[in-house]
Structures are given as C-alpha cells and as structure tokens.
XYZ file of C-alpha atoms in Angstrom:
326
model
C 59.709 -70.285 17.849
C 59.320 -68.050 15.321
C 56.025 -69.772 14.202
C 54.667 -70.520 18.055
C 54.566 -66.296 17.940
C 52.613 -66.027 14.597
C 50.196 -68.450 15.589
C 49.718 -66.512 19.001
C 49.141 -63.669 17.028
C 47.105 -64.843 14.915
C 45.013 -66.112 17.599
C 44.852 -61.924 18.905
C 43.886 -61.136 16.058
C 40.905 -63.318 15.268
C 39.447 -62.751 18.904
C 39.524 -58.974 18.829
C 37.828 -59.642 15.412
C 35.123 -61.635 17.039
C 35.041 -58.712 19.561
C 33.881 -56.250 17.081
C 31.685 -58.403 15.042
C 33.272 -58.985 12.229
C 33.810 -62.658 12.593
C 31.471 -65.337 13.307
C 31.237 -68.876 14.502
C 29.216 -70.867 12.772
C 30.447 -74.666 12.576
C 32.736 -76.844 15.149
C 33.122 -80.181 15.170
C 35.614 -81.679 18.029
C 36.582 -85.588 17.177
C 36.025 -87.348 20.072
C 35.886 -91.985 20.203
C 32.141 -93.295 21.090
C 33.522 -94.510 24.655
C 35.722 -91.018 25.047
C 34.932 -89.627 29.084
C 36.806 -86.505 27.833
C 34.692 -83.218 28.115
C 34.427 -81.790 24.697
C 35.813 -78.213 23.689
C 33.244 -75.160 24.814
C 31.250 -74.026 21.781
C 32.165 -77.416 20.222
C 30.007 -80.384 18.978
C 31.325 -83.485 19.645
C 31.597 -86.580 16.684
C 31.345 -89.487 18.510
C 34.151 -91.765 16.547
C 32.270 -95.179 16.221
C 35.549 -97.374 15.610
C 39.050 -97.937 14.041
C 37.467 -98.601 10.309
C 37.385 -95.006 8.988
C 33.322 -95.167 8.118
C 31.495 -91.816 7.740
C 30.505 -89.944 10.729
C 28.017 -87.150 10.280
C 27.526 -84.089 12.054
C 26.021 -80.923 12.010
C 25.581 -77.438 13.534
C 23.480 -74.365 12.569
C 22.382 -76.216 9.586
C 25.745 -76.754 8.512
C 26.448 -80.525 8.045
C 30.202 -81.958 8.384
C 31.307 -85.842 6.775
C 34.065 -87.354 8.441
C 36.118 -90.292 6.834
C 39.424 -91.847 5.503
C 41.159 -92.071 9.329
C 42.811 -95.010 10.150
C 42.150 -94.812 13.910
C 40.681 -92.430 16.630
C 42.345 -92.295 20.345
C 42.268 -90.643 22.952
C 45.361 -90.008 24.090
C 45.803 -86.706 26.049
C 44.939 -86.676 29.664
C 42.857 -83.859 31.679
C 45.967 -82.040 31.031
C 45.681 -81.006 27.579
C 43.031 -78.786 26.590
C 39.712 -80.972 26.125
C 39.779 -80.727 22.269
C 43.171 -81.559 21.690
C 43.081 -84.695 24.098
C 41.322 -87.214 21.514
C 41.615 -87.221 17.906
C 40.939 -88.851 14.410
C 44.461 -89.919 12.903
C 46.468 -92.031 10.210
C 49.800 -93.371 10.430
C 49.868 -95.232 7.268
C 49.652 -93.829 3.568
C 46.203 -92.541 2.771
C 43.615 -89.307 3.209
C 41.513 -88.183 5.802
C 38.824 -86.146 3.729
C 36.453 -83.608 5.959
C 33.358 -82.560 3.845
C 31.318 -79.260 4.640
C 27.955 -78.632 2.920
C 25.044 -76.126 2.991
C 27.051 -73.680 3.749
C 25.171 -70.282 2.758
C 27.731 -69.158 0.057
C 30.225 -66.001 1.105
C 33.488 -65.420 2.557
C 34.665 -67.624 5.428
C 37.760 -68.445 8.031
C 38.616 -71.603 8.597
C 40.883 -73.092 11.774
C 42.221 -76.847 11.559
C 44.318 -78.295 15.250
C 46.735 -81.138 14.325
C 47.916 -82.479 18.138
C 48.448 -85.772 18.305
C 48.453 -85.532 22.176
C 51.773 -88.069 22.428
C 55.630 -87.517 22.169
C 55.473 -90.819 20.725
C 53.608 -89.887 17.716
C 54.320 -86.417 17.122
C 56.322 -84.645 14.130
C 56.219 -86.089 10.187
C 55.374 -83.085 7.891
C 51.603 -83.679 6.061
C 50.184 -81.595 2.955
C 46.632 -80.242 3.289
C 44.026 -78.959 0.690
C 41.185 -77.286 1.239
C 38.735 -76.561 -1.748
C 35.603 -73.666 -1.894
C 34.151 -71.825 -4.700
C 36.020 -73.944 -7.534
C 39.524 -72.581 -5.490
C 42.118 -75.040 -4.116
C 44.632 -73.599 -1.557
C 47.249 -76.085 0.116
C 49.724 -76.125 3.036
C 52.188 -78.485 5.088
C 52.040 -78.652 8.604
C 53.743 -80.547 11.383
C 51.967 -82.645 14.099
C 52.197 -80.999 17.817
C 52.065 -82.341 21.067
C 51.220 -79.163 22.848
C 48.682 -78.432 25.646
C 47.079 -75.653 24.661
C 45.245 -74.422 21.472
C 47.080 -71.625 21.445
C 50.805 -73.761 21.259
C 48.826 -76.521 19.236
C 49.805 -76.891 15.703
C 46.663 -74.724 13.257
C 46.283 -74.908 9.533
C 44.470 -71.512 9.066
C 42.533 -71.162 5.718
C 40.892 -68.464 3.826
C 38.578 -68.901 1.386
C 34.849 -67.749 -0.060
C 31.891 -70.825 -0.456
C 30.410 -70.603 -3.979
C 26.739 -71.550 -4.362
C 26.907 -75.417 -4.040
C 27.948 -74.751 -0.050
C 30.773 -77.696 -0.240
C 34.060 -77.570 1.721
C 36.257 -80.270 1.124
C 39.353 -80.940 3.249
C 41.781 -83.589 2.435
C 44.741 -84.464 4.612
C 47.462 -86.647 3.093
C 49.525 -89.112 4.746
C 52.458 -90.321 1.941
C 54.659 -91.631 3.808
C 57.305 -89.395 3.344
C 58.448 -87.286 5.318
C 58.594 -83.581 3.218
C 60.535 -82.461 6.127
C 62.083 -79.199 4.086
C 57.884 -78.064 3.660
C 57.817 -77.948 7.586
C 61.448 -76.790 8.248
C 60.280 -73.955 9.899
C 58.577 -75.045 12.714
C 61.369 -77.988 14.303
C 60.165 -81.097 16.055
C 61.525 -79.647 19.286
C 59.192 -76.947 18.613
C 55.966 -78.974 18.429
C 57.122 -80.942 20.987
C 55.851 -79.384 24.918
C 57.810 -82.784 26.464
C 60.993 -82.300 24.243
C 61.384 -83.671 21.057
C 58.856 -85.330 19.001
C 60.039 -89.246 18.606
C 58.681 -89.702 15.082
C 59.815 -86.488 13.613
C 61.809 -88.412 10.943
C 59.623 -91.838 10.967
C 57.476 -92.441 8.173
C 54.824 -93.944 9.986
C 53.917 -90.647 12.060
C 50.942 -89.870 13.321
C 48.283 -87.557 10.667
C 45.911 -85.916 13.645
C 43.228 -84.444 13.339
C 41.596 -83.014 16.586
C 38.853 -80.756 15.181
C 37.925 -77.836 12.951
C 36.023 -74.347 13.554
C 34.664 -72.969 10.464
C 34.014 -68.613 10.794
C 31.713 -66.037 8.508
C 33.491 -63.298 7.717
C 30.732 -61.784 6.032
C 29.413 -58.875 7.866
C 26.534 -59.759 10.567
C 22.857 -59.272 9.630
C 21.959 -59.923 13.270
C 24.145 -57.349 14.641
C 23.038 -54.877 11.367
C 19.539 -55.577 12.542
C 19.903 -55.223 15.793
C 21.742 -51.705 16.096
C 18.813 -50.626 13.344
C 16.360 -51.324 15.900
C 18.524 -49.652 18.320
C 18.970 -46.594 15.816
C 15.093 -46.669 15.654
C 14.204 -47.084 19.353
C 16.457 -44.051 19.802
C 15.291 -41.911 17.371
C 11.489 -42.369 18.640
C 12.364 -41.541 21.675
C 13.816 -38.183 20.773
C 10.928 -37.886 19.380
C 8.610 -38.524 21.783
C 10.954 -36.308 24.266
C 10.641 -33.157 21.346
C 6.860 -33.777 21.284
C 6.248 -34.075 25.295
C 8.787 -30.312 24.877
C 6.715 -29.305 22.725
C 3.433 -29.634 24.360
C 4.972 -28.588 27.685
C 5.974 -25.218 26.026
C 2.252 -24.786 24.378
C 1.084 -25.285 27.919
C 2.972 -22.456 29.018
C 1.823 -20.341 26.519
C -1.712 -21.158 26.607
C -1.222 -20.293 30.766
C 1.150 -16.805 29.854
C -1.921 -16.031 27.812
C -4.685 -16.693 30.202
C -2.714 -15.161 32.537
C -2.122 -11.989 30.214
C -5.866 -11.788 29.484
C -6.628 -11.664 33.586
C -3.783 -8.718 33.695
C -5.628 -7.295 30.869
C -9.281 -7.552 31.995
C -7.870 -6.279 35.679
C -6.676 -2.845 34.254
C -9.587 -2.427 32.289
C -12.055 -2.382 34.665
C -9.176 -0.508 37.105
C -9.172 2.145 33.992
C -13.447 2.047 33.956
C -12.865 3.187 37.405
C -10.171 5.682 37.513
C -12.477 7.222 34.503
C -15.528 6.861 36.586
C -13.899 8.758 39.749
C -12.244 11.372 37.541
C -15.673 12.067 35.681
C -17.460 12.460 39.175
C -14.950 14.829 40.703
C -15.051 16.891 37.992
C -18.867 16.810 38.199
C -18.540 17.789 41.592
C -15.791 20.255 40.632
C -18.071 22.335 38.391
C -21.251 22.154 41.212
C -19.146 23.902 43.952
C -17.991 26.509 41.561
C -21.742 26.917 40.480
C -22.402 27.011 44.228
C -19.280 29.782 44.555
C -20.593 31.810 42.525
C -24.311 31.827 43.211
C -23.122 33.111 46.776
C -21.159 35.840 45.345
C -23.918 37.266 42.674
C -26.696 36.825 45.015
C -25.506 39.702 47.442
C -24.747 37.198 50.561
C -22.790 38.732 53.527
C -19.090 38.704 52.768
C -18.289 36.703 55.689
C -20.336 33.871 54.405
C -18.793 34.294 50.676
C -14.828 33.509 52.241
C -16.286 30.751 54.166
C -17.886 29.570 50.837
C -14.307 30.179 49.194
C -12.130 28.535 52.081
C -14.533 25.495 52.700
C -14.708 24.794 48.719
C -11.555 23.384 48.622
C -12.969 20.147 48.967
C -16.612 19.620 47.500
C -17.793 17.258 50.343
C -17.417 19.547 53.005
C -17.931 22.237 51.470
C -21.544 21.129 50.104
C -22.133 19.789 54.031
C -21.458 22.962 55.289
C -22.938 25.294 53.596
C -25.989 23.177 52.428
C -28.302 26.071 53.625
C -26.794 28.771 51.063
C-alpha cells in the first residue's frame, strides 16, 4: 500500500512538472501484437509485435529510434477494461532478457517511466531485476509484475539518468527464474493484484511484462525559452511603439499650445497698436480744444461765449461741433 501511494505521488509530481515546463515528452513506444484491435495509449506509438520469436522490432519517434527484442511472447490479454497500454504486452516466462535499445538521443539529462502489467491474475507477481545504462552509468532495480487497471495502480520502474554523446539507452529486463521475492517484499502480491492475489507470485515461471516505456527531457525547453523571448520582445516593442505614439501626441499639443499662444499674442498686439492709436488721438484732440480754450479767452470774446467754450470742452467732439464758428 505503502508503494501504490509513492507511485501516485510520483505520478503528481511529474505532471505538475510537465505543467510548468520543465519536463518533456519526447519518446513512447506502447507494445502492441500485429493482429492487436486494442486502441493504443494517447501520445503513444504503437510497435506492432510481429510474432512469438522475439525478432527485432524497430520504432521511432521525434527522431528517437527504439529496438525491441529478447521476449518470449507478446499477448494481449487485458480487455477494454484496462487502460489501452496496459492491455497487450511483450513478456517472458522462461529464463532470459528482454533488452530495449534507445539511440540518437540528443545527449542531456532525461526521465524515464517503464509499466510492467501483465494484464492476468494468472500471470502476475515473480520479482524481476532491471538495468538501465546512459552516459557509461548503470542503475538497477527489482520490481513486481501488476495486474492493475490503471497506469496510475500499474506497477512503474522510474529511472533517472543523463545520455552521454553516443545517444544509447539500453534496458535489460531479466527473467532467472528465481523468484528474489525479499528484493520486492515491499510491494505484496495482493498488492499488485486489482482481482486479489496474483497466482504466480511464488512460481518460477511468472510472467516478465513489459507494456511500454515513455522516455522525458528534463533539460530545460528551448522552445518554451524561445518562445517567451519573442513574447518578451513583442512586448517590449509595443511599449515602445505606445511611448512613441505618447510622445508624438504630446508634441502635437505643444506645437497647437504654441500656435495657439502666437494667435493670443498677435491678438493683443494689434489690440495694444490700437489702444496706443486711440490714446495718441485723444490726446491730440485734448491739446486742440485747450488751444481752442484759450484762443477764445485771449482774443477778447464775450464772456458768455468763453463759459460755453469752457462747459462744452469737456468733450472735444462736441465741443469742436459747437463752437466751430469761434
């Protein structure tokens, strides 16, 4: 039980990793018989099996190429049931390897995920070593086959490891014939086992499944790095083009402000010409009527006449109108 909950959380894990970008998908194979109906696993490239005789299959995906051989049989023995890649398989149930070769795989750090259901209550259980070699570094485990429905409950050999420049994979499952039941103690056979208990937990001739493989970059994304670059650019030329469209906008308003100052300007100029021009011709007139006043006043004229001449002048206009005879 306790490893049905590490696997789930592994499998949490890896898909909020995917979810962020920082794993990628690059190769899956699912192992499926020539003749097989079943639908093959989503994101998942089938090997079409050709026969019981273990002969090399090739596949390949994103320029990734896959060899398949070793396997004693391949069946399909789940029904619609199971989860489509764990209802067919590759398997041995004699002494003997099934050996999985990757190559031209760009070199860098990778994920790799392994399913070992063998889809039957009959065959399920034994307890199988497993190698997996990259970058001149061997790591092994033991696992225990399932018969589980889902990938999630499905038994998963989960490898870590970084390609070196040759590109080369290799997997190599072992079937012994014995049983190494204390290297799988901790997941039970009642565990693997969705039905109950698997029958050939103890038996030597148990099934060695293998129902596919999915092969992840770890390395961080150059698509996503170029495509948030482009992003970063697109953005910052718009802000541009925003600050230069401000900018010309605000020029505009201060070529109109001013145009609009030199109009205020030219108005009270020419207002100014003509407040100067009125004030220069009333004080012309000014200076006539007091000529006129006092013209009236030296030349002797009837006092009567000089107050009207005094009264009238007030205003120049009238007082030149009526008096235009003095």
């Amino acid at each position: 039980m306790i490893m049905k909950f590490f696997f789930i959380a592994i499998g949490i894990v890896l898909q909020i990793m995917r979810a962020h970008g920082q794993i990628r998908q690059v190769f899956a194979v699912d192992m499926q018989p020539y003749t097989s109906a079943a639908a093959t696993q989503p994101g998942f490239i089938a090997a079409s099996i050709p026969a019981d005789t273990g002969e090399l299959v090739t596949v390949s995906q994103n320029g990734i190429y896959c060899d398949i051989s070793g396997y004693s049989h391949r069946r399909q023995y789940g029904s619609d049931a199971y989860a489509p890649l764990l209802r067919d398989e590759v398997l041995l149930n004699a002494p003997g390897f099934i050996n999985v070769t990757l190559y031209e795989v760009p070199p860098g750090p990778y994920s790799m995920t392994m399913y070992h259901s063998g889809s039957n209550q009959v065959y399920c259980g034994g307890c199988f070593p497993a190698s997996v070699t990259a970058g001149g570094d061997t790591e092994r485990q033991y696992f225990r086959v399932s018969n589980q429905y889902t990938l999630v409950a499905s038994t998963k050999t989960l490898w870590n490891f970084t390609v070196g420049d040759d590109g080369r994979v290799v997997v190599l499952l072992q079937h012994t014939g014995t049983l190494y039941a204390s290297s799988c103690s901790s997941v039970s056979c009642a565990e693997a086992d969705a039905e109950g208990t698997c029958a050939r937990c103890t038996a030597p001739n148990a099934h060695l499944a293998l129902n596919g493989l999915a092969l992840f970059s770890t390395a961080p994304s150059t698509i996503t790095t170029t495509t948030t670059t482009t992003a970063t650019t697109h953005t910052v030329q718009q802000d541009t083009s925003r600050a230069l469209n401000a900018l010309a906008s605000t020029q505009e308003v201060h070529e109109a402000l001013i145009r609009h100052l030199r109009s205020d300007l030219s108005t009270v100029a020419n207002q100014t010409l003509r407040i100067q021009s009125s004030i220069q011709s009333t004080l012309q007139n000014t200076v006539l009527a007091t000529d006129l006043n006092t013209e009236a006043i030296q030349g002797g004229s009837a006092s009567g006449q000089v107050r009207d001449v005094i009264v009238l002048c007030t205003r120049v206009d009238v007082c030149c109108a009526a008096h235009s005879g003095i």
